[in-house]
Each structure stands twice: as structure tokens, then as C-alpha cells.
PDB file of C-alpha atoms in Angstrom:
ATOM      1  CA  UNK A   1      -6.778   2.542  26.218  1.00 53.00           C
ATOM      2  CA  UNK A   2      -6.821  -1.254  26.210  1.00 59.00           C
ATOM      3  CA  UNK A   3      -7.358  -2.959  22.867  1.00 66.00           C
ATOM      4  CA  UNK A   4     -10.166  -5.514  22.675  1.00 91.00           C
ATOM      5  CA  UNK A   5      -9.268  -9.124  21.906  1.00 90.00           C
ATOM      6  CA  UNK A   6     -10.728  -9.072  18.386  1.00 92.00           C
ATOM      7  CA  UNK A   7      -8.566  -6.081  17.467  1.00 93.00           C
ATOM      8  CA  UNK A   8      -5.550  -7.738  19.060  1.00 95.00           C
ATOM      9  CA  UNK A   9      -6.168 -10.857  16.976  1.00 96.00           C
ATOM     10  CA  UNK A  10      -6.513  -8.796  13.783  1.00 96.00           C
ATOM     11  CA  UNK A  11      -3.234  -7.003  14.506  1.00 95.00           C
ATOM     12  CA  UNK A  12      -1.414 -10.248  15.233  1.00 96.00           C
ATOM     13  CA  UNK A  13      -2.887 -11.882  12.113  1.00 96.00           C
ATOM     14  CA  UNK A  14      -1.738  -8.917  10.019  1.00 95.00           C
ATOM     15  CA  UNK A  15       1.797  -9.263  11.386  1.00 95.00           C
ATOM     16  CA  UNK A  16       1.843 -13.011  10.754  1.00 95.00           C
ATOM     17  CA  UNK A  17       0.375 -12.581   7.258  1.00 95.00           C
ATOM     18  CA  UNK A  18       3.034  -9.949   6.499  1.00 93.00           C
ATOM     19  CA  UNK A  19       5.793 -12.304   7.597  1.00 92.00           C
ATOM     20  CA  UNK A  20       4.499 -15.661   6.352  1.00 93.00           C
ATOM     21  CA  UNK A  21       1.604 -15.028   3.977  1.00 92.00           C
ATOM     22  CA  UNK A  22      -1.312 -17.436   4.270  1.00 91.00           C
ATOM     23  CA  UNK A  23       1.006 -20.153   5.602  1.00 92.00           C
ATOM     24  CA  UNK A  24       0.805 -18.994   9.211  1.00 94.00           C
ATOM     25  CA  UNK A  25      -1.039 -21.366  11.519  1.00 94.00           C
ATOM     26  CA  UNK A  26      -3.994 -20.537  13.686  1.00 95.00           C
ATOM     27  CA  UNK A  27      -2.104 -22.055  16.619  1.00 95.00           C
ATOM     28  CA  UNK A  28       0.730 -19.548  16.063  1.00 95.00           C
ATOM     29  CA  UNK A  29      -1.859 -16.779  15.979  1.00 96.00           C
ATOM     30  CA  UNK A  30      -3.466 -18.034  19.190  1.00 95.00           C
ATOM     31  CA  UNK A  31      -0.068 -18.163  20.856  1.00 95.00           C
ATOM     32  CA  UNK A  32       0.694 -14.591  19.706  1.00 95.00           C
ATOM     33  CA  UNK A  33      -2.424 -13.305  21.499  1.00 95.00           C
ATOM     34  CA  UNK A  34      -2.207 -15.650  24.507  1.00 94.00           C
ATOM     35  CA  UNK A  35      -5.370 -17.637  23.937  1.00 94.00           C
ATOM     36  CA  UNK A  36      -6.140 -21.220  23.024  1.00 93.00           C
ATOM     37  CA  UNK A  37      -6.634 -21.985  19.318  1.00 93.00           C
ATOM     38  CA  UNK A  38     -10.350 -22.912  19.632  1.00 92.00           C
ATOM     39  CA  UNK A  39     -10.964 -19.504  21.227  1.00 92.00           C
ATOM     40  CA  UNK A  40     -10.021 -17.817  17.947  1.00 92.00           C
ATOM     41  CA  UNK A  41     -13.171 -19.264  16.436  1.00 92.00           C
ATOM     42  CA  UNK A  42     -15.344 -17.463  18.963  1.00 91.00           C
ATOM     43  CA  UNK A  43     -14.126 -14.225  17.321  1.00 91.00           C
ATOM     44  CA  UNK A  44     -13.852 -15.331  13.672  1.00 93.00           C
ATOM     45  CA  UNK A  45     -15.620 -18.069  11.719  1.00 93.00           C
ATOM     46  CA  UNK A  46     -12.524 -19.108   9.802  1.00 92.00           C
ATOM     47  CA  UNK A  47      -8.996 -18.180   8.874  1.00 93.00           C
ATOM     48  CA  UNK A  48     -10.328 -16.949   5.516  1.00 93.00           C
ATOM     49  CA  UNK A  49     -12.776 -14.581   7.221  1.00 94.00           C
ATOM     50  CA  UNK A  50      -9.974 -13.288   9.425  1.00 95.00           C
ATOM     51  CA  UNK A  51      -7.661 -12.751   6.452  1.00 95.00           C
ATOM     52  CA  UNK A  52     -10.427 -11.022   4.487  1.00 94.00           C
ATOM     53  CA  UNK A  53     -10.784  -8.527   7.348  1.00 95.00           C
ATOM     54  CA  UNK A  54      -7.006  -8.054   7.541  1.00 95.00           C
ATOM     55  CA  UNK A  55      -6.840  -7.372   3.791  1.00 93.00           C
ATOM     56  CA  UNK A  56      -9.802  -4.988   3.736  1.00 93.00           C
ATOM     57  CA  UNK A  57      -8.433  -3.119   6.744  1.00 94.00           C
ATOM     58  CA  UNK A  58      -4.980  -2.756   5.171  1.00 94.00           C
ATOM     59  CA  UNK A  59      -6.456  -1.339   1.971  1.00 92.00           C
ATOM     60  CA  UNK A  60      -8.801   1.015   3.866  1.00 93.00           C
ATOM     61  CA  UNK A  61      -5.923   2.280   6.019  1.00 93.00           C
ATOM     62  CA  UNK A  62      -3.817   2.954   2.930  1.00 93.00           C
ATOM     63  CA  UNK A  63      -6.644   4.848   1.242  1.00 92.00           C
ATOM     64  CA  UNK A  64      -7.279   6.914   4.382  1.00 94.00           C
ATOM     65  CA  UNK A  65      -3.590   7.776   4.552  1.00 93.00           C
ATOM     66  CA  UNK A  66      -3.597   8.837   0.899  1.00 92.00           C
ATOM     67  CA  UNK A  67      -6.761  10.910   1.368  1.00 92.00           C
ATOM     68  CA  UNK A  68      -5.234  12.743   4.361  1.00 94.00           C
ATOM     69  CA  UNK A  69      -2.064  13.289   2.382  1.00 93.00           C
ATOM     70  CA  UNK A  70      -3.959  14.630  -0.661  1.00 90.00           C
ATOM     71  CA  UNK A  71      -5.870  17.113   1.505  1.00 92.00           C
ATOM     72  CA  UNK A  72      -2.622  18.339   3.061  1.00 94.00           C
ATOM     73  CA  UNK A  73      -1.055  18.817  -0.386  1.00 92.00           C
ATOM     74  CA  UNK A  74      -4.004  20.650  -1.960  1.00 89.00           C
ATOM     75  CA  UNK A  75      -2.953  23.831  -3.661  1.00 90.00           C
ATOM     76  CA  UNK A  76       0.665  22.786  -4.188  1.00 94.00           C
ATOM     77  CA  UNK A  77       2.118  22.695  -7.719  1.00 95.00           C
ATOM     78  CA  UNK A  78       1.664  19.350  -9.474  1.00 94.00           C
ATOM     79  CA  UNK A  79       5.363  18.482  -9.474  1.00 94.00           C
ATOM     80  CA  UNK A  80       5.634  19.114  -5.761  1.00 95.00           C
ATOM     81  CA  UNK A  81       2.522  16.978  -5.149  1.00 95.00           C
ATOM     82  CA  UNK A  82       3.860  14.134  -7.274  1.00 96.00           C
ATOM     83  CA  UNK A  83       7.229  14.169  -5.551  1.00 97.00           C
ATOM     84  CA  UNK A  84       5.691  14.438  -2.087  1.00 96.00           C
ATOM     85  CA  UNK A  85       3.352  11.551  -2.928  1.00 95.00           C
ATOM     86  CA  UNK A  86       6.319   9.496  -4.146  1.00 96.00           C
ATOM     87  CA  UNK A  87       8.112   9.919  -0.806  1.00 97.00           C
ATOM     88  CA  UNK A  88       4.892   9.493   1.153  1.00 96.00           C
ATOM     89  CA  UNK A  89       4.223   6.116  -0.471  1.00 95.00           C
ATOM     90  CA  UNK A  90       7.776   4.908   0.101  1.00 96.00           C
ATOM     91  CA  UNK A  91       7.587   6.049   3.718  1.00 95.00           C
ATOM     92  CA  UNK A  92       4.147   4.553   4.254  1.00 95.00           C
ATOM     93  CA  UNK A  93       5.209   1.135   3.015  1.00 93.00           C
ATOM     94  CA  UNK A  94       8.581   1.392   4.720  1.00 89.00           C
ATOM     95  CA  UNK A  95       6.880   1.356   8.127  1.00 82.00           C
ATOM     96  CA  UNK A  96       6.269  -1.753  10.179  1.00 68.00           C
ATOM     97  CA  UNK A  97       5.278  -4.762   8.161  1.00 84.00           C
ATOM     98  CA  UNK A  98       3.004  -3.001   5.664  1.00 91.00           C
ATOM     99  CA  UNK A  99       5.064  -3.818   2.620  1.00 91.00           C
ATOM    100  CA  UNK A 100       5.214  -7.523   3.452  1.00 90.00           C
ATOM    101  CA  UNK A 101       1.468  -7.581   4.015  1.00 92.00           C
ATOM    102  CA  UNK A 102       0.781  -5.929   0.662  1.00 90.00           C
ATOM    103  CA  UNK A 103       3.233  -8.160  -1.162  1.00 90.00           C
ATOM    104  CA  UNK A 104       1.657 -11.267   0.396  1.00 92.00           C
ATOM    105  CA  UNK A 105      -1.752 -10.129  -0.856  1.00 91.00           C
ATOM    106  CA  UNK A 106      -0.381 -10.677  -4.359  1.00 89.00           C
ATOM    107  CA  UNK A 107       0.583 -14.254  -3.481  1.00 91.00           C
ATOM    108  CA  UNK A 108      -2.715 -15.452  -2.025  1.00 91.00           C
ATOM    109  CA  UNK A 109      -3.701 -18.785  -3.576  1.00 90.00           C
ATOM    110  CA  UNK A 110      -7.067 -19.445  -1.949  1.00 90.00           C
ATOM    111  CA  UNK A 111      -9.580 -18.526  -4.713  1.00 93.00           C
ATOM    112  CA  UNK A 112     -12.040 -16.538  -2.583  1.00 92.00           C
ATOM    113  CA  UNK A 113      -9.281 -14.517  -0.932  1.00 91.00           C
ATOM    114  CA  UNK A 114      -7.491 -14.018  -4.254  1.00 92.00           C
ATOM    115  CA  UNK A 115     -10.716 -12.651  -5.762  1.00 94.00           C
ATOM    116  CA  UNK A 116     -11.202 -10.379  -2.747  1.00 90.00           C
ATOM    117  CA  UNK A 117      -7.628  -9.070  -3.040  1.00 89.00           C
ATOM    118  CA  UNK A 118      -8.052  -8.417  -6.747  1.00 91.00           C
ATOM    119  CA  UNK A 119     -11.414  -6.662  -6.367  1.00 93.00           C
ATOM    120  CA  UNK A 120     -10.276  -4.503  -3.452  1.00 90.00           C
ATOM    121  CA  UNK A 121      -6.976  -3.575  -5.089  1.00 89.00           C
ATOM    122  CA  UNK A 122      -8.685  -2.718  -8.374  1.00 92.00           C
ATOM    123  CA  UNK A 123     -11.096  -0.391  -6.536  1.00 92.00           C
ATOM    124  CA  UNK A 124      -8.152   1.199  -4.705  1.00 90.00           C
ATOM    125  CA  UNK A 125      -6.172   1.575  -7.934  1.00 90.00           C
ATOM    126  CA  UNK A 126      -9.124   3.103  -9.801  1.00 92.00           C
ATOM    127  CA  UNK A 127      -9.566   5.694  -7.061  1.00 91.00           C
ATOM    128  CA  UNK A 128      -5.831   6.405  -6.910  1.00 90.00           C
ATOM    129  CA  UNK A 129      -5.494   6.592 -10.707  1.00 92.00           C
ATOM    130  CA  UNK A 130      -8.246   9.222 -10.883  1.00 91.00           C
ATOM    131  CA  UNK A 131      -6.404  11.327  -8.284  1.00 90.00           C
ATOM    132  CA  UNK A 132      -3.053  10.832  -9.954  1.00 92.00           C
ATOM    133  CA  UNK A 133      -4.421  11.617 -13.422  1.00 93.00           C
ATOM    134  CA  UNK A 134      -5.946  14.838 -12.095  1.00 92.00           C
ATOM    135  CA  UNK A 135      -2.575  15.840 -10.667  1.00 93.00           C
ATOM    136  CA  UNK A 136      -0.826  15.182 -13.988  1.00 94.00           C
ATOM    137  CA  UNK A 137      -3.494  17.155 -15.873  1.00 93.00           C
ATOM    138  CA  UNK A 138      -3.128  20.062 -13.453  1.00 93.00           C
ATOM    139  CA  UNK A 139       0.605  20.034 -14.146  1.00 94.00           C
ATOM    140  CA  UNK A 140       0.128  19.971 -17.913  1.00 94.00           C
ATOM    141  CA  UNK A 141      -2.454  22.753 -17.739  1.00 94.00           C
ATOM    142  CA  UNK A 142      -0.100  24.962 -15.696  1.00 93.00           C
ATOM    143  CA  UNK A 143       2.799  24.230 -18.059  1.00 94.00           C
ATOM    144  CA  UNK A 144       4.777  22.454 -15.353  1.00 95.00           C
ATOM    145  CA  UNK A 145       4.565  19.009 -16.971  1.00 94.00           C
ATOM    146  CA  UNK A 146       4.969  18.096 -20.616  1.00 89.00           C
ATOM    147  CA  UNK A 147       3.360  14.685 -20.193  1.00 79.00           C
ATOM    148  CA  UNK A 148      -0.058  14.115 -18.689  1.00 83.00           C
ATOM    149  CA  UNK A 149      -1.144  11.060 -20.613  1.00 85.00           C
ATOM    150  CA  UNK A 150      -1.957   7.553 -19.442  1.00 87.00           C
ATOM    151  CA  UNK A 151       1.630   6.540 -20.154  1.00 89.00           C
ATOM    152  CA  UNK A 152       2.979   9.056 -17.655  1.00 91.00           C
ATOM    153  CA  UNK A 153       0.561   7.811 -15.000  1.00 92.00           C
ATOM    154  CA  UNK A 154       1.500   4.186 -15.766  1.00 92.00           C
ATOM    155  CA  UNK A 155       5.183   5.101 -15.583  1.00 93.00           C
ATOM    156  CA  UNK A 156       4.639   6.646 -12.141  1.00 95.00           C
ATOM    157  CA  UNK A 157       2.853   3.492 -10.961  1.00 91.00           C
ATOM    158  CA  UNK A 158       5.584   1.262 -12.383  1.00 94.00           C
ATOM    159  CA  UNK A 159       8.307   3.307 -10.743  1.00 96.00           C
ATOM    160  CA  UNK A 160       6.627   3.059  -7.332  1.00 95.00           C
ATOM    161  CA  UNK A 161       5.991  -0.689  -7.732  1.00 92.00           C
ATOM    162  CA  UNK A 162       9.560  -1.329  -8.788  1.00 94.00           C
ATOM    163  CA  UNK A 163      10.928   0.664  -5.873  1.00 96.00           C
ATOM    164  CA  UNK A 164       8.706  -1.174  -3.415  1.00 93.00           C
ATOM    165  CA  UNK A 165      10.055  -4.451  -4.808  1.00 92.00           C
ATOM    166  CA  UNK A 166      13.626  -3.220  -4.308  1.00 93.00           C
ATOM    167  CA  UNK A 167      12.729  -1.995  -0.820  1.00 92.00           C
ATOM    168  CA  UNK A 168      11.402  -5.416   0.104  1.00 88.00           C
ATOM    169  CA  UNK A 169      14.437  -7.233  -1.283  1.00 87.00           C
ATOM    170  CA  UNK A 170      17.043  -4.862   0.138  1.00 87.00           C
ATOM    171  CA  UNK A 171      15.915  -4.767   3.760  1.00 80.00           C
ATOM    172  CA  UNK A 172      18.835  -5.302   6.101  1.00 76.00           C
ATOM    173  CA  UNK A 173      21.320  -5.759   3.277  1.00 78.00           C
ATOM    174  CA  UNK A 174      23.316  -2.545   3.521  1.00 84.00           C
ATOM    175  CA  UNK A 175      21.858  -1.275   0.242  1.00 90.00           C
ATOM    176  CA  UNK A 176      21.429   2.517   0.063  1.00 93.00           C
ATOM    177  CA  UNK A 177      17.755   2.525  -0.854  1.00 94.00           C
ATOM    178  CA  UNK A 178      17.297   6.280  -0.379  1.00 94.00           C
ATOM    179  CA  UNK A 179      20.018   7.112  -2.927  1.00 96.00           C
ATOM    180  CA  UNK A 180      18.474   4.608  -5.336  1.00 96.00           C
ATOM    181  CA  UNK A 181      15.006   6.134  -4.858  1.00 97.00           C
ATOM    182  CA  UNK A 182      16.394   9.655  -5.389  1.00 98.00           C
ATOM    183  CA  UNK A 183      17.953   8.575  -8.696  1.00 97.00           C
ATOM    184  CA  UNK A 184      14.650   6.986  -9.757  1.00 97.00           C
ATOM    185  CA  UNK A 185      12.713  10.149  -8.917  1.00 97.00           C
ATOM    186  CA  UNK A 186      15.212  12.372 -10.743  1.00 97.00           C
ATOM    187  CA  UNK A 187      15.005  10.197 -13.881  1.00 96.00           C
ATOM    188  CA  UNK A 188      11.209  10.150 -13.780  1.00 95.00           C
ATOM    189  CA  UNK A 189      10.948  13.896 -13.200  1.00 94.00           C
ATOM    190  CA  UNK A 190      13.386  14.582 -16.033  1.00 93.00           C
ATOM    191  CA  UNK A 191      11.093  12.591 -18.334  1.00 91.00           C
ATOM    192  CA  UNK A 192       7.824  14.365 -17.501  1.00 92.00           C
ATOM    193  CA  UNK A 193       8.678  17.930 -16.562  1.00 92.00           C
ATOM    194  CA  UNK A 194       8.358  20.789 -19.009  1.00 90.00           C
ATOM    195  CA  UNK A 195      11.670  22.043 -20.296  1.00 81.00           C
TER     196      UNK A 195
END
């Protein structure tokens, strides 16, 4: 099925935003989709509108992926769900240019886009925190986890964020990221599991 031009532009803008942040030019975007720069404005009012759509789409795609994953993991023990989620997130952001796109969201300087990023990410994090907290509570209730407090949830978040930072920095450098991630998971699990 052939992609329409608007979708093609959004995909190209996402790739450019992942690589260059907001610094990419509309002429580079036009060249990437084989149209003239003024033609971009027949599809989008401005670069800011285009980037807002790219950001919203990236966050919606991530949430949809997490929702599908959560449904597939339903009924599993909490520890297995937490570990599977850990690897799912690392795999999700290890694909294509997703990690660069998400990292560049944090670096947006334009006030309207920065506010949009913050609002959308806070909504995403609130939803994800509720799911994650429920998983920790399930584990504590079953006796599988000894920690199910806000600190354990924050530690999980911090571990993922730190690993995504290392993933971004270590790309193409010969660093054994998988071994590093395994050590991080083992240390985390040792700190929260019931003895």
C-alpha cells in the first residue's frame, strides 16, 4: 500500500528530528520527500505544527506498544512482568531512531513545543506509573517482592532512563550494552525481590 505524502512527510520529519533535533531545515525535509520546500506548507502550517504531530505520534505509538505488551503479559507473576517490561522498553527504544527522537524531545527549546512535550510526557508517565505501581503491588501481595513503594517504582524508572542514556551514548562504540543491562537488571531485582 502506498503511503500518502502527509504520512511520508511525518515519517521523514521524525527521522530528521531524531537525528538533528529541531535544527533540521524544512528544505532538508522537502528534499527527503522529493518535493519543493513551499509544498510542505500545503500539508502543514508550520514546522512547529509538524513537530507537534511528530511528538504526539511518537508518544501515542509508545503507549500503544506498552498497552499491547501489558495485555500479552497479563496473568504472569509480577517479577516476570517487570523483567519482560524492562527488556521490552530497551528493545522498543533500541529500534530505528526512536531513542534519538525521544531524547530530542527533552532538548526542545521552542516554548510551545517544550510545553507540549512536557504535558504529553507527564500524561504518558502518569499512565505508565499507575500500571507499574499496580505490578509492584501485585508482587508485594503475592510475596514475590519485598518493596512495592514509590521508591521502588522510581528506582525502576531511573534504571530504565539511565540505561537508555547509556544506549544512546554507546551506539557503534563496541560497548557490550546487553551485558551492562543484564547487570543492571540483576542488581535491581536483587534489591526488590523477596528473600
